[in-house]
Amino acid sequence: MIRVGLIGAGFMGSMHSNVYGLIPDAKLVAVCDLDRKRAEELAQSHGAKVYTDADELLHDDALNLDLVDICLPTLLHTEYALKAAKLGFNILCEKPFTLDLESADQIIAATEEAQVEIMVGQCIRFWPEYQYLKEAVEKKTFGEVQGAWFSRLSPLPTWGWENWLLDPARSGGAAFDMHIHDTDFILYLLGKPQAVTSRGVIDQYGMSHISTQYQYDDLMVVGECGWNYPQSFPFKMQYRVICQQAVISFDGTDLVVYPYDADAYKVELAKEATEGGASSGNISDLGGYFNEIKYYIDCLSQNQSPQTVTAESAKQSVAVTLAELESVKTGITIIL
Ligand SMILES: NC(=O)c1ccc[n+]([C@@H]2O[C@H](COP(=O)([O-])OP(=O)(O)OC[C@H]3O[C@@H](n4cnc5c(N)ncnc54)[C@H](O)[C@@H]3O)[C@@H](O)[C@H]2O)c1
């Protein structure tokens, strides 16, 4: 049984808490939030202990924690990941890993020194429609990839604690908060690009819209993300991947394969019972989060290091996102 202490009981903490309730090998034993009511709400159904000071949670030996789950605003990831590692706890850290490479290096060094595991919540690697794509590309089900387009659009996220999402110093703007999902998945699917060329809109909330061309040999890959959409615009994540024999398309709802020499067909994915997301934010299905956390709990239960997301791969996604920002700011292509 993996005993979990959760720090941060907002949108993502609520998702994670719901997932722990679905995993028999994990037990949520402690929840911390500056806002006691939020922590209490999540702790209740698990019979978990409530904290308003994360240091108290981390130093409560009676909890006998195996895993510290960090669902704090992004700027706080480094401080609490370092504390958790130094105390010998395995870590699940929400994405983005960090906002700069030095912090990622410090965390990686601390986890290696303490010999603890860390996984970053790059949940798209576990999202069923994206898992389908990864497998199809790996197995060359429809031949080689010739081009790919990924998109992630949202109204301005105004639900964060103290509006931290709209403070680029704390969230990194849409580039780090949303777009990194697609950057990370593109790296996972196709490897590291040779270069990135990005254009974007920078406003008072940071990089609020970004479009990047990821340069590969003989391959055209584009990723676009914006959170500068009206409140009436529904959150949407989508992709289209052109392979030699078919186009695979996910429009945010339906996953459809369009073969060049046959009729199109909808792919029905088997999903576990994962309804019941968080009460705010933009995603209500637990699917990808369930797969992600279940995978990590299984790794920890079997004393194995996670392979689907490594700390180095999460750091590389931070590095490429930083290069994209540099490209927007300088107007030039950044060689990686
Ligand atoms: N994987 C995904 O799809 C996804 C989606 C949304 C957010 N996230 C990430 O999850 C993290 C959290 O985002 P969120 O949307 O849950 O934010 P949120 O604002 O909804 O929740 C943050 C919570 O942290 C609490 N908090 C702040 N400082 C604290 C401290 N020092 N000690 C204890 N509690 C503290 C706040 O009170 C709040 O309840 C971010 O890194 C974000 O990028 C990931």
CSV table of N, CA, C and O in Angstrom, one decimal, residues 223-290:
chain,number,residue,atom,x,y,z
A,223,GLY,N,2.6,22.9,-33.4
A,223,GLY,CA,1.8,22.9,-32.1
A,223,GLY,C,1.3,24.3,-31.8
A,223,GLY,O,2.1,25.3,-31.9
A,224,GLU,N,0.0,24.4,-31.5
A,224,GLU,CA,-0.6,25.7,-31.3
A,224,GLU,C,-1.3,25.7,-29.9
A,224,GLU,O,-1.9,24.7,-29.6
A,225,CYS,N,-1.2,26.8,-29.2
A,225,CYS,CA,-1.9,26.9,-27.9
A,225,CYS,C,-2.3,28.3,-27.6
A,225,CYS,O,-1.5,29.2,-27.8
A,226,GLY,N,-3.5,28.5,-27.1
A,226,GLY,CA,-3.9,29.8,-26.7
A,226,GLY,C,-4.9,29.7,-25.5
A,226,GLY,O,-5.8,28.9,-25.6
A,227,TRP,N,-4.8,30.6,-24.6
A,227,TRP,CA,-5.8,30.7,-23.5
A,227,TRP,C,-6.5,32.1,-23.6
A,227,TRP,O,-7.1,32.5,-22.7
A,228,ASN,N,-6.3,32.7,-24.7
A,228,ASN,CA,-6.9,34.1,-24.9
A,228,ASN,C,-8.2,34.0,-25.7
A,228,ASN,O,-8.5,34.8,-26.5
A,229,TYR,N,-9.0,32.9,-25.4
A,229,TYR,CA,-10.3,32.7,-26.0
A,229,TYR,C,-11.4,33.2,-25.1
A,229,TYR,O,-11.2,33.3,-23.9
A,230,PRO,N,-12.6,33.5,-25.6
A,230,PRO,CA,-13.6,34.0,-24.8
A,230,PRO,C,-14.1,33.0,-23.8
A,230,PRO,O,-13.9,31.8,-24.0
A,231,GLN,N,-14.7,33.4,-22.7
A,231,GLN,CA,-15.2,32.4,-21.7
A,231,GLN,C,-16.2,31.5,-22.3
A,231,GLN,O,-16.4,30.4,-21.8
A,232,SER,N,-16.9,31.9,-23.4
A,232,SER,CA,-17.9,31.0,-24.0
A,232,SER,C,-17.3,29.9,-24.8
A,232,SER,O,-17.9,29.0,-25.3
A,233,PHE,N,-16.0,30.0,-25.1
A,233,PHE,CA,-15.3,29.1,-26.0
A,233,PHE,C,-14.9,27.8,-25.2
A,233,PHE,O,-14.2,27.9,-24.2
A,234,PRO,N,-15.4,26.6,-25.6
A,234,PRO,CA,-15.1,25.4,-24.8
A,234,PRO,C,-13.6,25.0,-24.9
A,234,PRO,O,-13.0,25.1,-25.9
A,235,PHE,N,-13.0,24.6,-23.8
A,235,PHE,CA,-11.7,24.0,-23.8
A,235,PHE,C,-11.6,22.9,-24.8
A,235,PHE,O,-12.5,22.1,-24.9
A,236,LYS,N,-10.5,22.9,-25.6
A,236,LYS,CA,-10.4,21.9,-26.6
A,236,LYS,C,-9.0,21.5,-26.8
A,236,LYS,O,-8.1,22.3,-27.0
A,237,MET,N,-8.7,20.2,-26.8
A,237,MET,CA,-7.4,19.7,-27.2
A,237,MET,C,-7.6,18.8,-28.4
A,237,MET,O,-8.5,18.0,-28.4
A,238,GLN,N,-6.8,19.0,-29.4
A,238,GLN,CA,-7.0,18.2,-30.7
A,238,GLN,C,-5.7,17.9,-31.3
A,238,GLN,O,-4.6,18.5,-31.0
A,239,TYR,N,-5.7,16.9,-32.2
A,239,TYR,CA,-4.6,16.6,-33.1
A,239,TYR,C,-5.0,16.0,-34.4
A,239,TYR,O,-6.1,15.5,-34.5
A,240,ARG,N,-4.1,16.2,-35.4
A,240,ARG,CA,-4.2,15.5,-36.7
A,240,ARG,C,-2.9,15.0,-37.0
A,240,ARG,O,-1.9,15.8,-37.0
A,241,VAL,N,-2.7,13.7,-37.3
A,241,VAL,CA,-1.4,13.2,-37.7
A,241,VAL,C,-1.5,12.5,-39.0
A,241,VAL,O,-2.4,11.6,-39.2
A,242,ILE,N,-0.7,13.0,-40.0
A,242,ILE,CA,-0.8,12.4,-41.3
A,242,ILE,C,0.3,11.3,-41.4
A,242,ILE,O,1.5,11.6,-41.2
A,243,CYS,N,-0.2,10.1,-41.7
A,243,CYS,CA,0.7,9.0,-41.9
A,243,CYS,C,0.6,8.6,-43.4
A,243,CYS,O,-0.2,9.1,-44.2
A,244,GLN,N,1.5,7.7,-43.9
A,244,GLN,CA,1.5,7.3,-45.3
A,244,GLN,C,0.2,6.8,-45.7
A,244,GLN,O,-0.3,7.0,-46.8
A,245,GLN,N,-0.5,6.0,-44.9
A,245,GLN,CA,-1.7,5.3,-45.3
A,245,GLN,C,-3.0,5.9,-44.7
A,245,GLN,O,-4.1,5.5,-45.1
A,246,ALA,N,-2.9,6.8,-43.8
A,246,ALA,CA,-4.2,7.3,-43.2
A,246,ALA,C,-3.8,8.6,-42.4
A,246,ALA,O,-2.7,8.8,-42.0
A,247,VAL,N,-4.9,9.4,-42.1
A,247,VAL,CA,-4.8,10.5,-41.2
A,247,VAL,C,-5.5,10.1,-39.9
A,247,VAL,O,-6.7,9.6,-40.0
A,248,ILE,N,-4.9,10.3,-38.8
A,248,ILE,CA,-5.5,10.0,-37.5
A,248,ILE,C,-5.9,11.4,-36.9
A,248,ILE,O,-5.1,12.3,-36.9
A,249,SER,N,-7.2,11.5,-36.6
A,249,SER,CA,-7.7,12.8,-36.2
A,249,SER,C,-8.4,12.7,-34.8
A,249,SER,O,-9.3,11.9,-34.7
A,250,PHE,N,-8.1,13.5,-33.9
A,250,PHE,CA,-8.8,13.7,-32.6
A,250,PHE,C,-9.3,15.1,-32.5
A,250,PHE,O,-8.5,16.0,-32.5
A,251,ASP,N,-10.6,15.3,-32.5
A,251,ASP,CA,-11.2,16.6,-32.5
A,251,ASP,C,-11.5,17.1,-31.1
A,251,ASP,O,-12.3,18.1,-31.0
A,252,GLY,N,-11.1,16.4,-30.1
A,252,GLY,CA,-11.4,16.7,-28.7
A,252,GLY,C,-12.5,15.8,-28.2
A,252,GLY,O,-12.7,15.7,-27.0
A,253,THR,N,-13.3,15.2,-29.1
A,253,THR,CA,-14.4,14.3,-28.7
A,253,THR,C,-14.2,13.0,-29.4
A,253,THR,O,-14.0,12.0,-28.7
A,254,ASP,N,-14.1,13.0,-30.7
A,254,ASP,CA,-14.0,11.8,-31.5
A,254,ASP,C,-12.6,11.5,-32.0
A,254,ASP,O,-12.0,12.4,-32.5
A,255,LEU,N,-12.3,10.3,-32.0
A,255,LEU,CA,-11.0,9.8,-32.5
A,255,LEU,C,-11.3,9.1,-33.8
A,255,LEU,O,-12.0,8.0,-33.8
A,256,VAL,N,-10.9,9.6,-35.0
A,256,VAL,CA,-11.3,9.0,-36.2
A,256,VAL,C,-10.1,8.7,-37.1
A,256,VAL,O,-9.1,9.5,-37.1
A,257,VAL,N,-10.1,7.6,-37.8
A,257,VAL,CA,-9.0,7.3,-38.7
A,257,VAL,C,-9.6,7.4,-40.1
A,257,VAL,O,-10.6,6.9,-40.4
A,258,TYR,N,-8.9,8.2,-40.9
A,258,TYR,CA,-9.3,8.4,-42.3
A,258,TYR,C,-8.2,7.7,-43.2
A,258,TYR,O,-7.2,8.3,-43.6
A,259,PRO,N,-8.4,6.4,-43.6
A,259,PRO,CA,-7.5,5.8,-44.5
A,259,PRO,C,-7.6,6.4,-45.9
A,259,PRO,O,-8.7,6.9,-46.3
A,260,TYR,N,-6.5,6.4,-46.7
A,260,TYR,CA,-6.5,7.0,-48.0
A,260,TYR,C,-7.3,6.0,-49.0
A,260,TYR,O,-7.8,6.5,-50.0
A,261,ASP,N,-7.4,4.8,-48.7
A,261,ASP,CA,-8.0,3.8,-49.6
A,261,ASP,C,-9.2,3.1,-49.0
A,261,ASP,O,-9.5,2.0,-49.5
A,262,ALA,N,-9.8,3.6,-48.0
A,262,ALA,CA,-11.0,3.0,-47.4
A,262,ALA,C,-11.8,4.0,-46.7
A,262,ALA,O,-11.4,5.2,-46.6
A,263,ASP,N,-13.0,3.6,-46.2
A,263,ASP,CA,-13.8,4.5,-45.5
A,263,ASP,C,-13.2,4.9,-44.1
A,263,ASP,O,-12.5,4.1,-43.5
A,264,ALA,N,-13.6,6.1,-43.7
A,264,ALA,CA,-13.2,6.5,-42.3
A,264,ALA,C,-13.9,5.7,-41.3
A,264,ALA,O,-15.0,5.2,-41.5
A,265,TYR,N,-13.2,5.5,-40.1
A,265,TYR,CA,-13.9,4.8,-39.0
A,265,TYR,C,-13.5,5.5,-37.7
A,265,TYR,O,-12.4,6.0,-37.5
A,266,LYS,N,-14.5,5.4,-36.8
A,266,LYS,CA,-14.3,6.0,-35.4
A,266,LYS,C,-13.6,4.9,-34.6
A,266,LYS,O,-14.0,3.7,-34.6
A,267,VAL,N,-12.7,5.3,-33.8
A,267,VAL,CA,-12.0,4.4,-32.9
A,267,VAL,C,-12.7,4.5,-31.5
A,267,VAL,O,-12.7,5.6,-31.0
A,268,GLU,N,-13.2,3.4,-31.0
A,268,GLU,CA,-13.8,3.3,-29.7
A,268,GLU,C,-12.7,2.8,-28.7
A,268,GLU,O,-12.2,1.7,-28.9
A,269,LEU,N,-12.4,3.6,-27.7
A,269,LEU,CA,-11.4,3.2,-26.8
A,269,LEU,C,-12.0,2.7,-25.5
A,269,LEU,O,-13.0,3.3,-25.0
A,270,ALA,N,-11.5,1.6,-25.0
A,270,ALA,CA,-12.0,1.1,-23.8
A,270,ALA,C,-11.6,2.0,-22.6
A,270,ALA,O,-10.4,2.3,-22.5
A,271,LYS,N,-12.5,2.5,-21.9
A,271,LYS,CA,-12.2,3.4,-20.8
A,271,LYS,C,-12.7,2.8,-19.4
A,271,LYS,O,-13.7,2.2,-19.4
A,272,GLU,N,-11.8,2.9,-18.4
A,272,GLU,CA,-12.2,2.4,-17.1
A,272,GLU,C,-13.3,3.4,-16.6
A,272,GLU,O,-13.4,4.5,-17.1
A,273,ALA,N,-14.0,3.1,-15.5
A,273,ALA,CA,-15.0,4.0,-14.9
A,273,ALA,C,-14.3,5.1,-14.2
A,273,ALA,O,-13.8,5.0,-13.1
A,274,THR,N,-14.1,6.2,-15.0
A,274,THR,CA,-13.3,7.3,-14.4
A,274,THR,C,-14.0,8.6,-14.4
A,274,THR,O,-13.4,9.7,-14.7
A,275,GLU,N,-15.3,8.6,-14.2
A,275,GLU,CA,-16.1,9.8,-14.2
A,275,GLU,C,-15.8,10.5,-12.9
A,275,GLU,O,-15.3,9.9,-11.9
A,276,GLY,N,-16.1,11.8,-12.8
A,276,GLY,CA,-15.9,12.5,-11.5
A,276,GLY,C,-14.7,13.3,-11.4
A,276,GLY,O,-13.8,13.0,-10.6
A,277,GLY,N,-14.5,14.3,-12.3
A,277,GLY,CA,-13.3,15.1,-12.2
A,277,GLY,C,-13.4,16.2,-11.1
A,277,GLY,O,-14.1,16.0,-10.1
A,278,ALA,N,-12.7,17.2,-11.2
A,278,ALA,CA,-12.7,18.3,-10.2
A,278,ALA,C,-13.9,19.2,-10.5
A,278,ALA,O,-14.5,19.2,-11.6
A,279,SER,N,-14.2,20.0,-9.5
A,279,SER,CA,-15.4,20.8,-9.6
A,279,SER,C,-15.1,22.2,-10.3
A,279,SER,O,-16.0,22.9,-10.6
A,280,SER,N,-13.9,22.5,-10.6
A,280,SER,CA,-13.6,23.7,-11.4
A,280,SER,C,-12.5,23.3,-12.4
A,280,SER,O,-12.1,22.2,-12.4
A,281,GLY,N,-12.1,24.2,-13.2
A,281,GLY,CA,-11.1,23.9,-14.2
A,281,GLY,C,-11.8,23.5,-15.5
A,281,GLY,O,-13.0,23.7,-15.6
A,282,ASN,N,-11.1,22.8,-16.4
A,282,ASN,CA,-11.7,22.6,-17.7
A,282,ASN,C,-11.8,21.2,-18.2
A,282,ASN,O,-12.1,20.9,-19.3
A,283,ILE,N,-11.4,20.3,-17.3
A,283,ILE,CA,-11.5,18.9,-17.7
A,283,ILE,C,-12.3,18.1,-16.7
A,283,ILE,O,-12.0,18.2,-15.5
A,284,SER,N,-13.3,17.3,-17.1
A,284,SER,CA,-14.1,16.6,-16.1
A,284,SER,C,-13.8,15.1,-16.0
A,284,SER,O,-14.1,14.5,-15.1
A,285,ASP,N,-13.1,14.6,-17.1
A,285,ASP,CA,-12.9,13.1,-17.1
A,285,ASP,C,-11.6,12.8,-16.4
A,285,ASP,O,-10.6,13.5,-16.7
A,286,LEU,N,-11.6,11.8,-15.6
A,286,LEU,CA,-10.4,11.5,-14.9
A,286,LEU,C,-9.4,10.6,-15.7
A,286,LEU,O,-8.3,10.3,-15.3
A,287,GLY,N,-9.9,10.1,-16.9
A,287,GLY,CA,-9.2,9.1,-17.7
A,287,GLY,C,-7.7,9.1,-17.7
A,287,GLY,O,-7.0,8.2,-17.1
A,288,GLY,N,-7.1,10.2,-18.3
A,288,GLY,CA,-5.7,10.3,-18.4
A,288,GLY,C,-5.0,10.4,-17.0
A,288,GLY,O,-3.9,9.8,-16.8
A,289,TYR,N,-5.6,11.1,-16.1
A,289,TYR,CA,-5.0,11.2,-14.7
A,289,TYR,C,-5.1,9.9,-14.0
A,289,TYR,O,-4.1,9.5,-13.3
A,290,PHE,N,-6.1,9.1,-14.2
A,290,PHE,CA,-6.2,7.8,-13.6
A,290,PHE,C,-5.1,6.9,-14.1
A,290,PHE,O,-4.3,6.3,-13.4
